[in-house]
Coordinates of C-alpha atoms in Angstrom, one line a residue:
X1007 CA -65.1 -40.0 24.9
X1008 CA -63.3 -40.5 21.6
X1009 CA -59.4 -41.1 22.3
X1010 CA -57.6 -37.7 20.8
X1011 CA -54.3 -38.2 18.6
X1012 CA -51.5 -35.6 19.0
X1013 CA -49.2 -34.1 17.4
X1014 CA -46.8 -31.4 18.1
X1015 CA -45.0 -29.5 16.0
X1016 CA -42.6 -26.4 17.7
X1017 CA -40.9 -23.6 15.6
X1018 CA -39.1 -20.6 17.0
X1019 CA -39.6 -16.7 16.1
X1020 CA -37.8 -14.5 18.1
X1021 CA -38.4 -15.5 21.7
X1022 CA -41.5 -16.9 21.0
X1023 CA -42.0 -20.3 19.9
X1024 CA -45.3 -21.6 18.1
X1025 CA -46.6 -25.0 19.8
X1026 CA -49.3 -26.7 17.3
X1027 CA -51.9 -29.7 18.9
X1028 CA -53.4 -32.1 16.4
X1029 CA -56.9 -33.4 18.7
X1030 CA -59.7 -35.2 17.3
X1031 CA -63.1 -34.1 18.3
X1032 CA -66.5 -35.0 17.4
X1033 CA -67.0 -32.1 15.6
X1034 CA -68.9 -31.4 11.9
X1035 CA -65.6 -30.4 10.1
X1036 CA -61.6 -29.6 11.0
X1037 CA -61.4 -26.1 12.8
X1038 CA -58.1 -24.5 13.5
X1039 CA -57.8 -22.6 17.3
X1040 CA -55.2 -20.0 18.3
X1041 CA -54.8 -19.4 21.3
X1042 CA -53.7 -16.5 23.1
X1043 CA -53.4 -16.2 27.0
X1044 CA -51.6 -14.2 29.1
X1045 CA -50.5 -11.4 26.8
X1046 CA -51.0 -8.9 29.8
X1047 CA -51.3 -5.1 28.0
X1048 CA -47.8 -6.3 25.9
X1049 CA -46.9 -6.0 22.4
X1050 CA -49.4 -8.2 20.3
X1051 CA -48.0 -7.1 16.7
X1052 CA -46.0 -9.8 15.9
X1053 CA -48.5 -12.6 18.0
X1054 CA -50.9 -11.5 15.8
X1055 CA -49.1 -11.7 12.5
X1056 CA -48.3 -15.3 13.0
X1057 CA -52.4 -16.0 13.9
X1058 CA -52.9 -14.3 10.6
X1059 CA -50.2 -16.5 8.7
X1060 CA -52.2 -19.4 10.4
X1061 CA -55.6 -18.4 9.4
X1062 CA -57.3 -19.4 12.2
X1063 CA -61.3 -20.5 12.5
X1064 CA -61.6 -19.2 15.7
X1065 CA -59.3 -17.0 18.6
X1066 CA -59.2 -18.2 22.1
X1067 CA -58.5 -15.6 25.0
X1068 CA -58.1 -18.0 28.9
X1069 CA -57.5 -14.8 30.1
X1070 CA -55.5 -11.6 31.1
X1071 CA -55.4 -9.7 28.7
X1072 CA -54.4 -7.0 30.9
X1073 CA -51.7 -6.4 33.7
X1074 CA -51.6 -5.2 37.7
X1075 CA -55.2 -6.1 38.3
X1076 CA -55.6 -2.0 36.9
X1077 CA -57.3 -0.1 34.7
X1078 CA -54.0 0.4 32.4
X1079 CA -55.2 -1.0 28.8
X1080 CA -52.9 0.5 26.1
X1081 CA -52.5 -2.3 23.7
X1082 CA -55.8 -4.6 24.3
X1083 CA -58.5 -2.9 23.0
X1084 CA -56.6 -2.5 19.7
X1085 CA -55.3 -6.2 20.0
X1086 CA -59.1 -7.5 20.7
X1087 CA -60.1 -5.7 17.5
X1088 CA -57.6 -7.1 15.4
X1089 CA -58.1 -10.8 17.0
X1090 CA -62.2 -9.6 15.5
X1091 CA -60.7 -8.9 12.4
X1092 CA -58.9 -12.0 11.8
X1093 CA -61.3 -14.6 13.1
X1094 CA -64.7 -14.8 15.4
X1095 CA -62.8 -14.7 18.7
X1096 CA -64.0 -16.2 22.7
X1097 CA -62.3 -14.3 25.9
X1098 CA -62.6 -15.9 29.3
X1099 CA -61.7 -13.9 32.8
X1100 CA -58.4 -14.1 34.4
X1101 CA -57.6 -13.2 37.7
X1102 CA -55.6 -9.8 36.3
X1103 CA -59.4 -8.4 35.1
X1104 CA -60.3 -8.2 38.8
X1105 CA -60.1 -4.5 39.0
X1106 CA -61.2 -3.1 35.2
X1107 CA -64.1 -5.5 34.4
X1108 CA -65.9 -2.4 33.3
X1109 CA -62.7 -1.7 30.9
X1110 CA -62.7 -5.2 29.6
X1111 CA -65.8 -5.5 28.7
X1112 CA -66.7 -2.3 27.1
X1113 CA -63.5 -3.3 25.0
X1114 CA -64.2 -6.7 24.3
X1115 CA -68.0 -5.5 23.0
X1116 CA -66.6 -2.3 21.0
X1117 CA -64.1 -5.2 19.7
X1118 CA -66.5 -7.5 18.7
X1119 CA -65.5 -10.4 20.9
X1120 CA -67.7 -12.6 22.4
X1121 CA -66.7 -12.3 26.4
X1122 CA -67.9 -15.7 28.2
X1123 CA -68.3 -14.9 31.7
X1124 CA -69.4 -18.0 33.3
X1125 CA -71.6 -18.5 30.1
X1126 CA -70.8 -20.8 27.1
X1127 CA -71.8 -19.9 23.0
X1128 CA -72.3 -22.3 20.2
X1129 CA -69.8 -22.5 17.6
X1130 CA -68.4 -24.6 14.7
X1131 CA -70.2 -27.4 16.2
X1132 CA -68.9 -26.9 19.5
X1133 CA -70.1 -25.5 23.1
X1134 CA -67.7 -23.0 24.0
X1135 CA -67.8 -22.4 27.6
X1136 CA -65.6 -19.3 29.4
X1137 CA -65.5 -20.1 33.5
X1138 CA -64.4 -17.1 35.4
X1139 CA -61.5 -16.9 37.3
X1140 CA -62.7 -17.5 41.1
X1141 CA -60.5 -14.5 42.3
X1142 CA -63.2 -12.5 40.3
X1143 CA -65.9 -14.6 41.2
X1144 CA -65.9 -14.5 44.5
X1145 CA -64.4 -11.1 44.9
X1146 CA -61.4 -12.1 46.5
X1147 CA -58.0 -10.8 47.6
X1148 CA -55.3 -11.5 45.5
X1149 CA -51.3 -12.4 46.3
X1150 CA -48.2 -14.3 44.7
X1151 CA -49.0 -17.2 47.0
X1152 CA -52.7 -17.2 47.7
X1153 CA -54.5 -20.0 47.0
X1154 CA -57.0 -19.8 44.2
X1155 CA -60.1 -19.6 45.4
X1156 CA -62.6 -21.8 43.9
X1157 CA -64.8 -21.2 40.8
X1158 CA -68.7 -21.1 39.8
X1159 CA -69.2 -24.9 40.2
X1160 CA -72.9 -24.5 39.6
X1161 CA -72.2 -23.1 36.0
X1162 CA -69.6 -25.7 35.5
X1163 CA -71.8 -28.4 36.0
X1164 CA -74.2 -27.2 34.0
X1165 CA -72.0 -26.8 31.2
X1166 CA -70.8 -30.0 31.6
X1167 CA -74.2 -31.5 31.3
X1168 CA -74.6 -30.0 27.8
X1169 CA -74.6 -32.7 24.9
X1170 CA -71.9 -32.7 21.9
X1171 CA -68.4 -31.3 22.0
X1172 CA -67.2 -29.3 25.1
X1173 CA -64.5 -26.6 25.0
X1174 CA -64.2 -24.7 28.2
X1175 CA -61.8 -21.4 28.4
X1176 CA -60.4 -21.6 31.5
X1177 CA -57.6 -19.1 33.2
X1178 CA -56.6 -21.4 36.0
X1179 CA -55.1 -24.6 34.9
X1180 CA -55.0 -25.8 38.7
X1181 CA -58.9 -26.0 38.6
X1182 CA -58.2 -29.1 36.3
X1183 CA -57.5 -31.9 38.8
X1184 CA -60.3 -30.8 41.5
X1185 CA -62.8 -28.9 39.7
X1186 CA -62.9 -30.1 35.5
X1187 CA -61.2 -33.6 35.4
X1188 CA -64.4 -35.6 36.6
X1189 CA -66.7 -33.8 34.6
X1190 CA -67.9 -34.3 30.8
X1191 CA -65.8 -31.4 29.2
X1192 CA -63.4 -32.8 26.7
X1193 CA -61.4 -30.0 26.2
X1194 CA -59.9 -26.9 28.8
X1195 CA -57.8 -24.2 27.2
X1196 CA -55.6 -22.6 30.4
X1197 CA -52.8 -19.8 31.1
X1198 CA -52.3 -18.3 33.8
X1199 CA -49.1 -20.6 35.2
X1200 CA -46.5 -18.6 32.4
X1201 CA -45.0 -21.9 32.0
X1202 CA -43.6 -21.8 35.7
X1203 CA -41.3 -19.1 34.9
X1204 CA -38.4 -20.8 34.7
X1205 CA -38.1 -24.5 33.7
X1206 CA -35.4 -26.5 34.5
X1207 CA -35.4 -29.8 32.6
X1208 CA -38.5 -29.0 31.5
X1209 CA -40.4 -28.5 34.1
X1210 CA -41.3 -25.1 35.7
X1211 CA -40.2 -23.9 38.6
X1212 CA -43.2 -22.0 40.5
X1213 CA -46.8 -21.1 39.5
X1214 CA -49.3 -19.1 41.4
X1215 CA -52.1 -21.6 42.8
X1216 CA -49.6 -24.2 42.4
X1217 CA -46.8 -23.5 44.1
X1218 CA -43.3 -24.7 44.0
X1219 CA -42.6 -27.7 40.5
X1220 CA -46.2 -27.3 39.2
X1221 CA -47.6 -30.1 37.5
X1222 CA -49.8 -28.0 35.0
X1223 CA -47.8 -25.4 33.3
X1224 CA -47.6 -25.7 29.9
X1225 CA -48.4 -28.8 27.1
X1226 CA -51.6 -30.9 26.5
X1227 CA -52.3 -32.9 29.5
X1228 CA -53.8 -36.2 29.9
X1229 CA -55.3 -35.0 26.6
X1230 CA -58.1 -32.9 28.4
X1231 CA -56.2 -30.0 29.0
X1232 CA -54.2 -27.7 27.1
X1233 CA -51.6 -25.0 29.1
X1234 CA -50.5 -22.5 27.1
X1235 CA -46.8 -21.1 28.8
X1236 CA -48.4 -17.3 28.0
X1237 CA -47.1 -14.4 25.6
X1238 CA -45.7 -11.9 28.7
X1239 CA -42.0 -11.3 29.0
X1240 CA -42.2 -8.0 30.7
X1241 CA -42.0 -9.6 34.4
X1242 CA -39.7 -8.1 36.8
X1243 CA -38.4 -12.2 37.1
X1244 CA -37.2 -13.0 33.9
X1245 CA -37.9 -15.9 31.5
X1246 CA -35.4 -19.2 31.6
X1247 CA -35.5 -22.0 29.1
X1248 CA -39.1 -20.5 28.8
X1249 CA -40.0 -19.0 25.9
X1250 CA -43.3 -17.0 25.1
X1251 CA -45.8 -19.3 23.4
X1252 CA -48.7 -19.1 21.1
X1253 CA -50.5 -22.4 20.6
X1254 CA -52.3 -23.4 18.1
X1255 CA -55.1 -26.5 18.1
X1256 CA -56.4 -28.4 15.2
X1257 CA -59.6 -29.9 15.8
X1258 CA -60.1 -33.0 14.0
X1259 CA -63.4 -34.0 13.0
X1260 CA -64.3 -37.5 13.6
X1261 CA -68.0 -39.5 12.8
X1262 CA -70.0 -40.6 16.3
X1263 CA -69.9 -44.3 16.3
X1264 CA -73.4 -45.6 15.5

């Protein structure tokens, strides 16, 4: 696996701050990623304008899009369109689309954006691979302090068996350590963990799945795994020292070594 160089370059708008990965990848040619998890039914006008400003090659979605696990979709089926508009965009499941998968996807496919439900697409060069959040998966109950129940390991192996590039949307960055880290994908794009909520010396304070000083709430870990800290800031538990975040990845194209 080729070694991936970084670089990370923050800038503040508003309360949200834009977070920008340099990785190389065995890729045919540079493409540019934004990524936009956890937005959860909120405003997306001004996420949005800043993905334009960016020009993306291609929109990543880890995840809720919506909010409540229930069928309240105001703002996303206009946001998915406009995420079309600007740039061929990939949604994975989060645990919040438990209750309005019908919603979702009629949305998504009105929208034009390719929903990867334990399934994976071709693009740019790359395998782009969405694994489903296991709370949908499995059909499980969901609470502030359940443990996440496991995902489709069948798929994921299979995925990970594919040749060339990897990318795998996935909601849950606490499926990295046990589930994705000893397997051939080179890069995860995650959510879900809202940067811990509040971080305190820079690390967050409490994730579901993760409990109490996660490890994997936001930044690109072990090079593998990008966290995005989310763009909701309606929770009843306010952001501290944690802004809102859109990320955005450059892909670097590098030759295979002969």
């Amino acid at each position: 696996m080729p070694r991936r160089q970084l670089n990370i370059y923050a800038a503040w708008v508003s309360d949200m701050e834009i977070t920008e990965y340099t990785v190389s990848a065995l890729i045919p040619k540079p493409t540019v990623a934004a990524v936009i998890a956890d937005i959860h039914d909120g405003a997306y006008e001004k996420v949005l304008e800043e993905v334009s400003a960016v020009a993306p090659d291609v929109i990543l979605i880890p995840g809720d899009i919506i909010s409540g696990h229930g069928s309240d979709m105001k703002n996303s089926p206009d946001m998915l369109s406009e995420c079309a508009r600007l740039a061929p965009t990939f949604m994975s499941l989060g645990n919040h689309e438990q209750n309005a998968l019908p919603l979702v996807r009629s949305a998504a496919e009105k929208a034009g954006v390719t929903l990867l439900e334990d399934s994976y697409v071709d693009f740019a060069g790359m395998h782009i691979g969405g694994l489903t959040s296991g709370f949908i998966s499995q059909k499980a109950e969901q609470g502030f302090y359940k443990k996440t129940p496991a995902p489709n390991i069948e798929w994921l192996d299979s995925f990970a068996a594919l040749d060339g590039y990897k990318l795998l949307l996935c909601h849950h960055p606490e499926y990295y350590p046990e589930y994705i880290r000893g397997k051939n994908i080179d890069m995860t794009v995650s959510g879900h963990a809202h940067g811990g909520q509040w971080q305190i010396f820079g690390r967050g304070l409490f994730a579901p799945g993760q409990g109490l000083f996660p490890k994997y709430t936001s930044g690109l870990i072990e090079e593998r795994l990008v966290v995005s800290r989310g763009l909701a800031n309606d929770y009843a538990i306010p952001r501290f020292f944690n802004p809102r975040e859109l990320v955005i990845i450059h892909f670097e194209s590098i030759k295979k070594s002969v």
